[in-house]
Amino acid sequence: MRGAANSLKYLLLAAALAYPLMPFRDVYVLHVLVLIMVYMVLAMGLNILPGFCGLLDLGFVGFYGIGAYTAGLLTVHYNMSFWLIVPLAVINGALFGVLLGAPTLRLVGDYFAIVTFGFSELVVLFLTNEIWLTRGPLGIPGIAPIALDVTWLATLLGIDERWRYVFRGEMPYYYLAMVMVALVYVVMRRVEDSRLGRAWLAIREDPMAAASCGVNLFAYKVIAFAVSTGIGAMAGAFLARWSQFLSPDMFKFWESFLVLCMVVLGGLGNINGALIGSVILIALGEVLRVVLPKLGLPAETRFLAYGLIMVLIMRFRPNGIFTQVAESTMQSRLIKDLRARLDARRTA
């Protein structure tokens, strides 16, 4: 069974790598696939807080916007390379995460969720009103596309030419997005089975028991917040150079709600589920965007479908639809044993 599953994974990976090179490829499909991969990164980043630590974050889109505007402003004003902007955006997003998390992570439950929601609204208001920096509702147009400059390689080879490749069309962004998803996925899988990931899991299952075992709740929560917000900022930096335009309307609360739906749909704490949830909801959104106007309904009505999905999941499948996938992500024997013991205590 596992061999068949691995074969299917490799087959899907091969198809994903080959599709942009096929003669029947479609530009719109490539655009949607890139968008799906951006939301995959966002879902994996957000999954750290409610999935691993049990913290409900309703303001994740704020850090998404911080990373995007960091990349956009550095590109427009200083013409910085994308490869230098990405780490700066990640650091900036993580820094704002620590600044928000340090005074608020001692809150629990709904209080923490309200604070994060307020932060995201504050970010949108700042982006809208501080025209001197962000151009407000006019947005930031004319952001340069990503470029790969390997002139240094030509110099090493003794060639007096400038080797510079500028990304044009959806294909190069598609492959770069695949690299970004793969990088975040590998990091998350490594963190999941590390001491850090086990500490987060312990905090989610029973904070008092984790504290009694020597886990510093506040420190590990701050680390989780920094890692999560840094990943969200990285996705924002990619979005800025891909779309080449930014507007405050791109970072409203609905984006946080959409990413949270993806995490809940796939199963909290489930890395593979977050990926599948991203594919389902973005694909569903594109279908509804086409179907709803034909039915005489505005395209924004699709958010009602997202809300209905959340209600149904929380009512009938509170652990997510893909529970078997969630179980397969927990590869560590120690984590499996811990979860078995906790389930035994709950049923006793």
PDB file of N, CA and C in Angstrom, residues 7-90:
ATOM      1  N   SER A   7       4.504   5.629  -5.324  1.00  0.00           N
ATOM      2  CA  SER A   7       4.493   5.670  -6.785  1.00  0.00           C
ATOM      3  C   SER A   7       3.563   6.766  -7.295  1.00  0.00           C
ATOM      4  N   LEU A   8       2.405   6.906  -6.631  1.00  0.00           N
ATOM      5  CA  LEU A   8       1.460   7.957  -7.018  1.00  0.00           C
ATOM      6  C   LEU A   8       2.057   9.335  -6.784  1.00  0.00           C
ATOM      7  N   LYS A   9       2.778   9.505  -5.672  1.00  0.00           N
ATOM      8  CA  LYS A   9       3.415  10.795  -5.384  1.00  0.00           C
ATOM      9  C   LYS A   9       4.433  11.150  -6.468  1.00  0.00           C
ATOM     10  N   TYR A  10       5.256  10.184  -6.841  1.00  0.00           N
ATOM     11  CA  TYR A  10       6.266  10.444  -7.864  1.00  0.00           C
ATOM     12  C   TYR A  10       5.615  10.724  -9.213  1.00  0.00           C
ATOM     13  N   LEU A  11       4.516  10.052  -9.497  1.00  0.00           N
ATOM     14  CA  LEU A  11       3.813  10.273 -10.755  1.00  0.00           C
ATOM     15  C   LEU A  11       3.229  11.684 -10.804  1.00  0.00           C
ATOM     16  N   LEU A  12       2.625  12.109  -9.706  1.00  0.00           N
ATOM     17  CA  LEU A  12       2.076  13.464  -9.645  1.00  0.00           C
ATOM     18  C   LEU A  12       3.179  14.510  -9.737  1.00  0.00           C
ATOM     19  N   LEU A  13       4.310  14.247  -9.085  1.00  0.00           N
ATOM     20  CA  LEU A  13       5.429  15.182  -9.159  1.00  0.00           C
ATOM     21  C   LEU A  13       5.955  15.294 -10.583  1.00  0.00           C
ATOM     22  N   ALA A  14       6.077  14.161 -11.263  1.00  0.00           N
ATOM     23  CA  ALA A  14       6.539  14.180 -12.653  1.00  0.00           C
ATOM     24  C   ALA A  14       5.560  14.941 -13.541  1.00  0.00           C
ATOM     25  N   ALA A  15       4.262  14.730 -13.320  1.00  0.00           N
ATOM     26  CA  ALA A  15       3.251  15.438 -14.114  1.00  0.00           C
ATOM     27  C   ALA A  15       3.312  16.940 -13.842  1.00  0.00           C
ATOM     28  N   ALA A  16       3.520  17.327 -12.576  1.00  0.00           N
ATOM     29  CA  ALA A  16       3.604  18.748 -12.241  1.00  0.00           C
ATOM     30  C   ALA A  16       4.828  19.397 -12.876  1.00  0.00           C
ATOM     31  N   LEU A  17       5.943  18.682 -12.915  1.00  0.00           N
ATOM     32  CA  LEU A  17       7.151  19.228 -13.529  1.00  0.00           C
ATOM     33  C   LEU A  17       7.022  19.331 -15.046  1.00  0.00           C
ATOM     34  N   ALA A  18       6.304  18.391 -15.646  1.00  0.00           N
ATOM     35  CA  ALA A  18       6.228  18.339 -17.107  1.00  0.00           C
ATOM     36  C   ALA A  18       5.126  19.218 -17.685  1.00  0.00           C
ATOM     37  N   TYR A  19       4.088  19.538 -16.909  1.00  0.00           N
ATOM     38  CA  TYR A  19       2.918  20.225 -17.481  1.00  0.00           C
ATOM     39  C   TYR A  19       3.276  21.547 -18.163  1.00  0.00           C
ATOM     40  N   PRO A  20       4.093  22.434 -17.549  1.00  0.00           N
ATOM     41  CA  PRO A  20       4.384  23.710 -18.245  1.00  0.00           C
ATOM     42  C   PRO A  20       5.105  23.535 -19.571  1.00  0.00           C
ATOM     43  N   LEU A  21       5.720  22.378 -19.803  1.00  0.00           N
ATOM     44  CA  LEU A  21       6.457  22.144 -21.038  1.00  0.00           C
ATOM     45  C   LEU A  21       5.596  21.503 -22.121  1.00  0.00           C
ATOM     46  N   MET A  22       4.380  21.115 -21.780  1.00  0.00           N
ATOM     47  CA  MET A  22       3.498  20.441 -22.720  1.00  0.00           C
ATOM     48  C   MET A  22       2.878  21.448 -23.699  1.00  0.00           C
ATOM     49  N   PRO A  23       2.616  21.030 -24.932  1.00  0.00           N
ATOM     50  CA  PRO A  23       2.009  21.949 -25.910  1.00  0.00           C
ATOM     51  C   PRO A  23       0.572  22.340 -25.568  1.00  0.00           C
ATOM     52  N   PHE A  24      -0.105  21.536 -24.755  1.00  0.00           N
ATOM     53  CA  PHE A  24      -1.500  21.831 -24.409  1.00  0.00           C
ATOM     54  C   PHE A  24      -1.624  22.633 -23.108  1.00  0.00           C
ATOM     55  N   ARG A  25      -0.506  23.139 -22.607  1.00  0.00           N
ATOM     56  CA  ARG A  25      -0.568  23.922 -21.371  1.00  0.00           C
ATOM     57  C   ARG A  25      -1.413  25.176 -21.577  1.00  0.00           C
ATOM     58  N   ASP A  26      -2.006  25.650 -20.495  1.00  0.00           N
ATOM     59  CA  ASP A  26      -2.876  26.829 -20.541  1.00  0.00           C
ATOM     60  C   ASP A  26      -2.337  27.872 -19.560  1.00  0.00           C
ATOM     61  N   VAL A  27      -2.253  29.111 -20.001  1.00  0.00           N
ATOM     62  CA  VAL A  27      -1.690  30.171 -19.161  1.00  0.00           C
ATOM     63  C   VAL A  27      -2.539  30.388 -17.906  1.00  0.00           C
ATOM     64  N   TYR A  28      -3.854  30.330 -18.067  1.00  0.00           N
ATOM     65  CA  TYR A  28      -4.741  30.520 -16.915  1.00  0.00           C
ATOM     66  C   TYR A  28      -4.548  29.406 -15.886  1.00  0.00           C
ATOM     67  N   VAL A  29      -4.418  28.177 -16.351  1.00  0.00           N
ATOM     68  CA  VAL A  29      -4.196  27.054 -15.436  1.00  0.00           C
ATOM     69  C   VAL A  29      -2.868  27.218 -14.711  1.00  0.00           C
ATOM     70  N   LEU A  30      -1.833  27.648 -15.428  1.00  0.00           N
ATOM     71  CA  LEU A  30      -0.540  27.876 -14.786  1.00  0.00           C
ATOM     72  C   LEU A  30      -0.649  28.962 -13.719  1.00  0.00           C
ATOM     73  N   HIS A  31      -1.403  30.017 -14.029  1.00  0.00           N
ATOM     74  CA  HIS A  31      -1.600  31.095 -13.060  1.00  0.00           C
ATOM     75  C   HIS A  31      -2.287  30.573 -11.796  1.00  0.00           C
ATOM     76  N   VAL A  32      -3.322  29.767 -11.971  1.00  0.00           N
ATOM     77  CA  VAL A  32      -4.036  29.210 -10.824  1.00  0.00           C
ATOM     78  C   VAL A  32      -3.128  28.277 -10.032  1.00  0.00           C
ATOM     79  N   LEU A  33      -2.305  27.508 -10.708  1.00  0.00           N
ATOM     80  CA  LEU A  33      -1.396  26.590 -10.021  1.00  0.00           C
ATOM     81  C   LEU A  33      -0.360  27.352  -9.195  1.00  0.00           C
ATOM     82  N   VAL A  34       0.143  28.456  -9.738  1.00  0.00           N
ATOM     83  CA  VAL A  34       1.075  29.286  -8.961  1.00  0.00           C
ATOM     84  C   VAL A  34       0.368  29.857  -7.734  1.00  0.00           C
ATOM     85  N   LEU A  35      -0.870  30.311  -7.924  1.00  0.00           N
ATOM     86  CA  LEU A  35      -1.642  30.836  -6.798  1.00  0.00           C
ATOM     87  C   LEU A  35      -1.865  29.764  -5.734  1.00  0.00           C
ATOM     88  N   ILE A  36      -2.150  28.548  -6.167  1.00  0.00           N
ATOM     89  CA  ILE A  36      -2.329  27.441  -5.224  1.00  0.00           C
ATOM     90  C   ILE A  36      -1.061  27.223  -4.413  1.00  0.00           C
ATOM     91  N   MET A  37       0.090  27.285  -5.062  1.00  0.00           N
ATOM     92  CA  MET A  37       1.340  27.051  -4.347  1.00  0.00           C
ATOM     93  C   MET A  37       1.657  28.178  -3.373  1.00  0.00           C
ATOM     94  N   VAL A  38       1.262  29.410  -3.700  1.00  0.00           N
ATOM     95  CA  VAL A  38       1.417  30.505  -2.734  1.00  0.00           C
ATOM     96  C   VAL A  38       0.587  30.227  -1.480  1.00  0.00           C
ATOM     97  N   TYR A  39      -0.640  29.764  -1.686  1.00  0.00           N
ATOM     98  CA  TYR A  39      -1.491  29.461  -0.537  1.00  0.00           C
ATOM     99  C   TYR A  39      -1.023  28.199   0.192  1.00  0.00           C
ATOM    100  N   MET A  40      -0.350  27.292  -0.492  1.00  0.00           N
ATOM    101  CA  MET A  40       0.253  26.147   0.203  1.00  0.00           C
ATOM    102  C   MET A  40       1.270  26.626   1.232  1.00  0.00           C
ATOM    103  N   VAL A  41       2.105  27.574   0.824  1.00  0.00           N
ATOM    104  CA  VAL A  41       3.102  28.119   1.744  1.00  0.00           C
ATOM    105  C   VAL A  41       2.418  28.823   2.913  1.00  0.00           C
ATOM    106  N   LEU A  42       1.383  29.614   2.622  1.00  0.00           N
ATOM    107  CA  LEU A  42       0.647  30.303   3.680  1.00  0.00           C
ATOM    108  C   LEU A  42       0.001  29.308   4.639  1.00  0.00           C
ATOM    109  N   ALA A  43      -0.599  28.257   4.099  1.00  0.00           N
ATOM    110  CA  ALA A  43      -1.270  27.270   4.947  1.00  0.00           C
ATOM    111  C   ALA A  43      -0.265  26.541   5.836  1.00  0.00           C
ATOM    112  N   MET A  44       0.897  26.183   5.287  1.00  0.00           N
ATOM    113  CA  MET A  44       1.904  25.525   6.112  1.00  0.00           C
ATOM    114  C   MET A  44       2.428  26.456   7.191  1.00  0.00           C
ATOM    115  N   GLY A  45       2.550  27.748   6.866  1.00  0.00           N
ATOM    116  CA  GLY A  45       2.989  28.707   7.874  1.00  0.00           C
ATOM    117  C   GLY A  45       1.971  28.900   8.980  1.00  0.00           C
ATOM    118  N   LEU A  46       0.709  29.086   8.612  1.00  0.00           N
ATOM    119  CA  LEU A  46      -0.330  29.271   9.621  1.00  0.00           C
ATOM    120  C   LEU A  46      -0.546  28.017  10.447  1.00  0.00           C
ATOM    121  N   ASN A  47      -0.349  26.854   9.850  1.00  0.00           N
ATOM    122  CA  ASN A  47      -0.581  25.584  10.532  1.00  0.00           C
ATOM    123  C   ASN A  47       0.266  25.437  11.795  1.00  0.00           C
ATOM    124  N   ILE A  48       1.374  26.162  11.872  1.00  0.00           N
ATOM    125  CA  ILE A  48       2.232  26.084  13.056  1.00  0.00           C
ATOM    126  C   ILE A  48       1.479  26.536  14.302  1.00  0.00           C
ATOM    127  N   LEU A  49       0.692  27.595  14.173  1.00  0.00           N
ATOM    128  CA  LEU A  49       0.052  28.171  15.365  1.00  0.00           C
ATOM    129  C   LEU A  49      -1.167  27.376  15.822  1.00  0.00           C
ATOM    130  N   PRO A  50      -2.251  27.260  15.016  1.00  0.00           N
ATOM    131  CA  PRO A  50      -3.390  26.471  15.503  1.00  0.00           C
ATOM    132  C   PRO A  50      -3.145  24.972  15.455  1.00  0.00           C
ATOM    133  N   GLY A  51      -2.309  24.513  14.526  1.00  0.00           N
ATOM    134  CA  GLY A  51      -2.098  23.087  14.361  1.00  0.00           C
ATOM    135  C   GLY A  51      -1.109  22.500  15.342  1.00  0.00           C
ATOM    136  N   PHE A  52       0.041  23.162  15.531  1.00  0.00           N
ATOM    137  CA  PHE A  52       1.075  22.630  16.398  1.00  0.00           C
ATOM    138  C   PHE A  52       0.994  23.158  17.830  1.00  0.00           C
ATOM    139  N   CYS A  53       0.559  24.417  17.972  1.00  0.00           N
ATOM    140  CA  CYS A  53       0.580  25.044  19.308  1.00  0.00           C
ATOM    141  C   CYS A  53      -0.803  25.289  19.899  1.00  0.00           C
ATOM    142  N   GLY A  54      -1.858  25.111  19.110  1.00  0.00           N
ATOM    143  CA  GLY A  54      -3.201  25.342  19.630  1.00  0.00           C
ATOM    144  C   GLY A  54      -3.554  26.803  19.799  1.00  0.00           C
ATOM    145  N   LEU A  55      -2.927  27.697  19.012  1.00  0.00           N
ATOM    146  CA  LEU A  55      -3.182  29.138  19.093  1.00  0.00           C
ATOM    147  C   LEU A  55      -3.967  29.577  17.862  1.00  0.00           C
ATOM    148  N   LEU A  56      -5.138  30.147  18.062  1.00  0.00           N
ATOM    149  CA  LEU A  56      -5.975  30.588  16.948  1.00  0.00           C
ATOM    150  C   LEU A  56      -5.536  31.970  16.499  1.00  0.00           C
ATOM    151  N   ASP A  57      -4.951  32.040  15.309  1.00  0.00           N
ATOM    152  CA  ASP A  57      -4.444  33.294  14.747  1.00  0.00           C
ATOM    153  C   ASP A  57      -5.366  33.740  13.627  1.00  0.00           C
ATOM    154  N   LEU A  58      -6.025  34.875  13.828  1.00  0.00           N
ATOM    155  CA  LEU A  58      -6.928  35.428  12.819  1.00  0.00           C
ATOM    156  C   LEU A  58      -6.296  36.589  12.056  1.00  0.00           C
ATOM    157  N   GLY A  59      -5.030  36.883  12.342  1.00  0.00           N
ATOM    158  CA  GLY A  59      -4.386  38.022  11.699  1.00  0.00           C
ATOM    159  C   GLY A  59      -3.190  37.654  10.858  1.00  0.00           C
ATOM    160  N   PHE A  60      -3.145  36.424  10.370  1.00  0.00           N
ATOM    161  CA  PHE A  60      -1.981  35.956   9.621  1.00  0.00           C
ATOM    162  C   PHE A  60      -1.761  36.759   8.351  1.00  0.00           C
ATOM    163  N   VAL A  61      -2.837  37.247   7.760  1.00  0.00           N
ATOM    164  CA  VAL A  61      -2.706  37.994   6.509  1.00  0.00           C
ATOM    165  C   VAL A  61      -1.929  39.293   6.719  1.00  0.00           C
ATOM    166  N   GLY A  62      -1.892  39.798   7.951  1.00  0.00           N
ATOM    167  CA  GLY A  62      -1.117  41.004   8.215  1.00  0.00           C
ATOM    168  C   GLY A  62       0.360  40.806   7.912  1.00  0.00           C
ATOM    169  N   PHE A  63       0.908  39.668   8.282  1.00  0.00           N
ATOM    170  CA  PHE A  63       2.316  39.382   8.024  1.00  0.00           C
ATOM    171  C   PHE A  63       2.550  39.058   6.551  1.00  0.00           C
ATOM    172  N   TYR A  64       1.563  38.490   5.925  1.00  0.00           N
ATOM    173  CA  TYR A  64       1.584  38.281   4.476  1.00  0.00           C
ATOM    174  C   TYR A  64       1.740  39.627   3.776  1.00  0.00           C
ATOM    175  N   GLY A  65       0.973  40.615   4.220  1.00  0.00           N
ATOM    176  CA  GLY A  65       1.068  41.957   3.652  1.00  0.00           C
ATOM    177  C   GLY A  65       2.378  42.644   3.983  1.00  0.00           C
ATOM    178  N   ILE A  66       2.900  42.434   5.180  1.00  0.00           N
ATOM    179  CA  ILE A  66       4.184  43.030   5.552  1.00  0.00           C
ATOM    180  C   ILE A  66       5.292  42.514   4.643  1.00  0.00           C
ATOM    181  N   GLY A  67       5.311  41.203   4.402  1.00  0.00           N
ATOM    182  CA  GLY A  67       6.320  40.652   3.504  1.00  0.00           C
ATOM    183  C   GLY A  67       6.173  41.165   2.085  1.00  0.00           C
ATOM    184  N   ALA A  68       4.924  41.286   1.615  1.00  0.00           N
ATOM    185  CA  ALA A  68       4.694  41.764   0.250  1.00  0.00           C
ATOM    186  C   ALA A  68       5.134  43.215   0.090  1.00  0.00           C
ATOM    187  N   TYR A  69       4.750  44.076   1.027  1.00  0.00           N
ATOM    188  CA  TYR A  69       5.108  45.486   0.910  1.00  0.00           C
ATOM    189  C   TYR A  69       6.595  45.707   1.165  1.00  0.00           C
ATOM    190  N   THR A  70       7.211  44.870   1.985  1.00  0.00           N
ATOM    191  CA  THR A  70       8.660  44.959   2.150  1.00  0.00           C
ATOM    192  C   THR A  70       9.351  44.703   0.816  1.00  0.00           C
ATOM    193  N   ALA A  71       8.931  43.647   0.130  1.00  0.00           N
ATOM    194  CA  ALA A  71       9.520  43.328  -1.168  1.00  0.00           C
ATOM    195  C   ALA A  71       9.199  44.395  -2.208  1.00  0.00           C
ATOM    196  N   GLY A  72       7.948  44.872  -2.228  1.00  0.00           N
ATOM    197  CA  GLY A  72       7.563  45.865  -3.217  1.00  0.00           C
ATOM    198  C   GLY A  72       8.300  47.180  -3.054  1.00  0.00           C
ATOM    199  N   LEU A  73       8.406  47.674  -1.823  1.00  0.00           N
ATOM    200  CA  LEU A  73       9.071  48.957  -1.588  1.00  0.00           C
ATOM    201  C   LEU A  73      10.569  48.870  -1.841  1.00  0.00           C
ATOM    202  N   LEU A  74      11.199  47.778  -1.426  1.00  0.00           N
ATOM    203  CA  LEU A  74      12.632  47.627  -1.677  1.00  0.00           C
ATOM    204  C   LEU A  74      12.930  47.492  -3.160  1.00  0.00           C
ATOM    205  N   THR A  75      12.023  46.915  -3.905  1.00  0.00           N
ATOM    206  CA  THR A  75      12.217  46.775  -5.342  1.00  0.00           C
ATOM    207  C   THR A  75      12.039  48.103  -6.051  1.00  0.00           C
ATOM    208  N   VAL A  76      10.973  48.828  -5.724  1.00  0.00           N
ATOM    209  CA  VAL A  76      10.662  50.083  -6.415  1.00  0.00           C
ATOM    210  C   VAL A  76      11.680  51.172  -6.088  1.00  0.00           C
ATOM    211  N   HIS A  77      12.048  51.289  -4.819  1.00  0.00           N
ATOM    212  CA  HIS A  77      12.902  52.406  -4.404  1.00  0.00           C
ATOM    213  C   HIS A  77      14.397  52.102  -4.491  1.00  0.00           C
ATOM    214  N   TYR A  78      14.764  50.838  -4.316  1.00  0.00           N
ATOM    215  CA  TYR A  78      16.189  50.511  -4.284  1.00  0.00           C
ATOM    216  C   TYR A  78      16.601  49.482  -5.336  1.00  0.00           C
ATOM    217  N   ASN A  79      15.644  48.983  -6.096  1.00  0.00           N
ATOM    218  CA  ASN A  79      15.929  48.021  -7.169  1.00  0.00           C
ATOM    219  C   ASN A  79      16.765  46.850  -6.667  1.00  0.00           C
ATOM    220  N   MET A  80      16.411  46.343  -5.504  1.00  0.00           N
ATOM    221  CA  MET A  80      17.159  45.245  -4.903  1.00  0.00           C
ATOM    222  C   MET A  80      16.799  43.923  -5.570  1.00  0.00           C
ATOM    223  N   SER A  81      17.738  42.995  -5.524  1.00  0.00           N
ATOM    224  CA  SER A  81      17.519  41.676  -6.093  1.00  0.00           C
ATOM    225  C   SER A  81      16.509  40.898  -5.254  1.00  0.00           C
ATOM    226  N   PHE A  82      15.706  40.102  -5.935  1.00  0.00           N
ATOM    227  CA  PHE A  82      14.716  39.271  -5.241  1.00  0.00           C
ATOM    228  C   PHE A  82      15.376  38.314  -4.261  1.00  0.00           C
ATOM    229  N   TRP A  83      16.542  37.812  -4.605  1.00  0.00           N
ATOM    230  CA  TRP A  83      17.225  36.817  -3.778  1.00  0.00           C
ATOM    231  C   TRP A  83      17.753  37.440  -2.493  1.00  0.00           C
ATOM    232  N   LEU A  84      17.936  38.744  -2.486  1.00  0.00           N
ATOM    233  CA  LEU A  84      18.306  39.445  -1.250  1.00  0.00           C
ATOM    234  C   LEU A  84      17.069  39.920  -0.493  1.00  0.00           C
ATOM    235  N   ILE A  85      16.006  40.215  -1.244  1.00  0.00           N
ATOM    236  CA  ILE A  85      14.780  40.710  -0.618  1.00  0.00           C
ATOM    237  C   ILE A  85      14.099  39.632   0.210  1.00  0.00           C
ATOM    238  N   VAL A  86      14.108  38.389  -0.281  1.00  0.00           N
ATOM    239  CA  VAL A  86      13.396  37.307   0.419  1.00  0.00           C
ATOM    240  C   VAL A  86      13.864  37.151   1.868  1.00  0.00           C
ATOM    241  N   PRO A  87      15.175  37.006   2.133  1.00  0.00           N
ATOM    242  CA  PRO A  87      15.574  36.903   3.547  1.00  0.00           C
ATOM    243  C   PRO A  87      15.244  38.140   4.355  1.00  0.00           C
ATOM    244  N   LEU A  88      15.332  39.329   3.737  1.00  0.00           N
ATOM    245  CA  LEU A  88      14.976  40.549   4.463  1.00  0.00           C
ATOM    246  C   LEU A  88      13.488  40.566   4.807  1.00  0.00           C
ATOM    247  N   ALA A  89      12.649  40.130   3.877  1.00  0.00           N
ATOM    248  CA  ALA A  89      11.208  40.075   4.141  1.00  0.00           C
ATOM    249  C   ALA A  89      10.892  39.061   5.233  1.00  0.00           C
ATOM    250  N   VAL A  90      11.579  37.908   5.192  1.00  0.00           N
ATOM    251  CA  VAL A  90      11.359  36.891   6.226  1.00  0.00           C
ATOM    252  C   VAL A  90      11.761  37.428   7.599  1.00  0.00           C
TER     253      VAL A  90
END
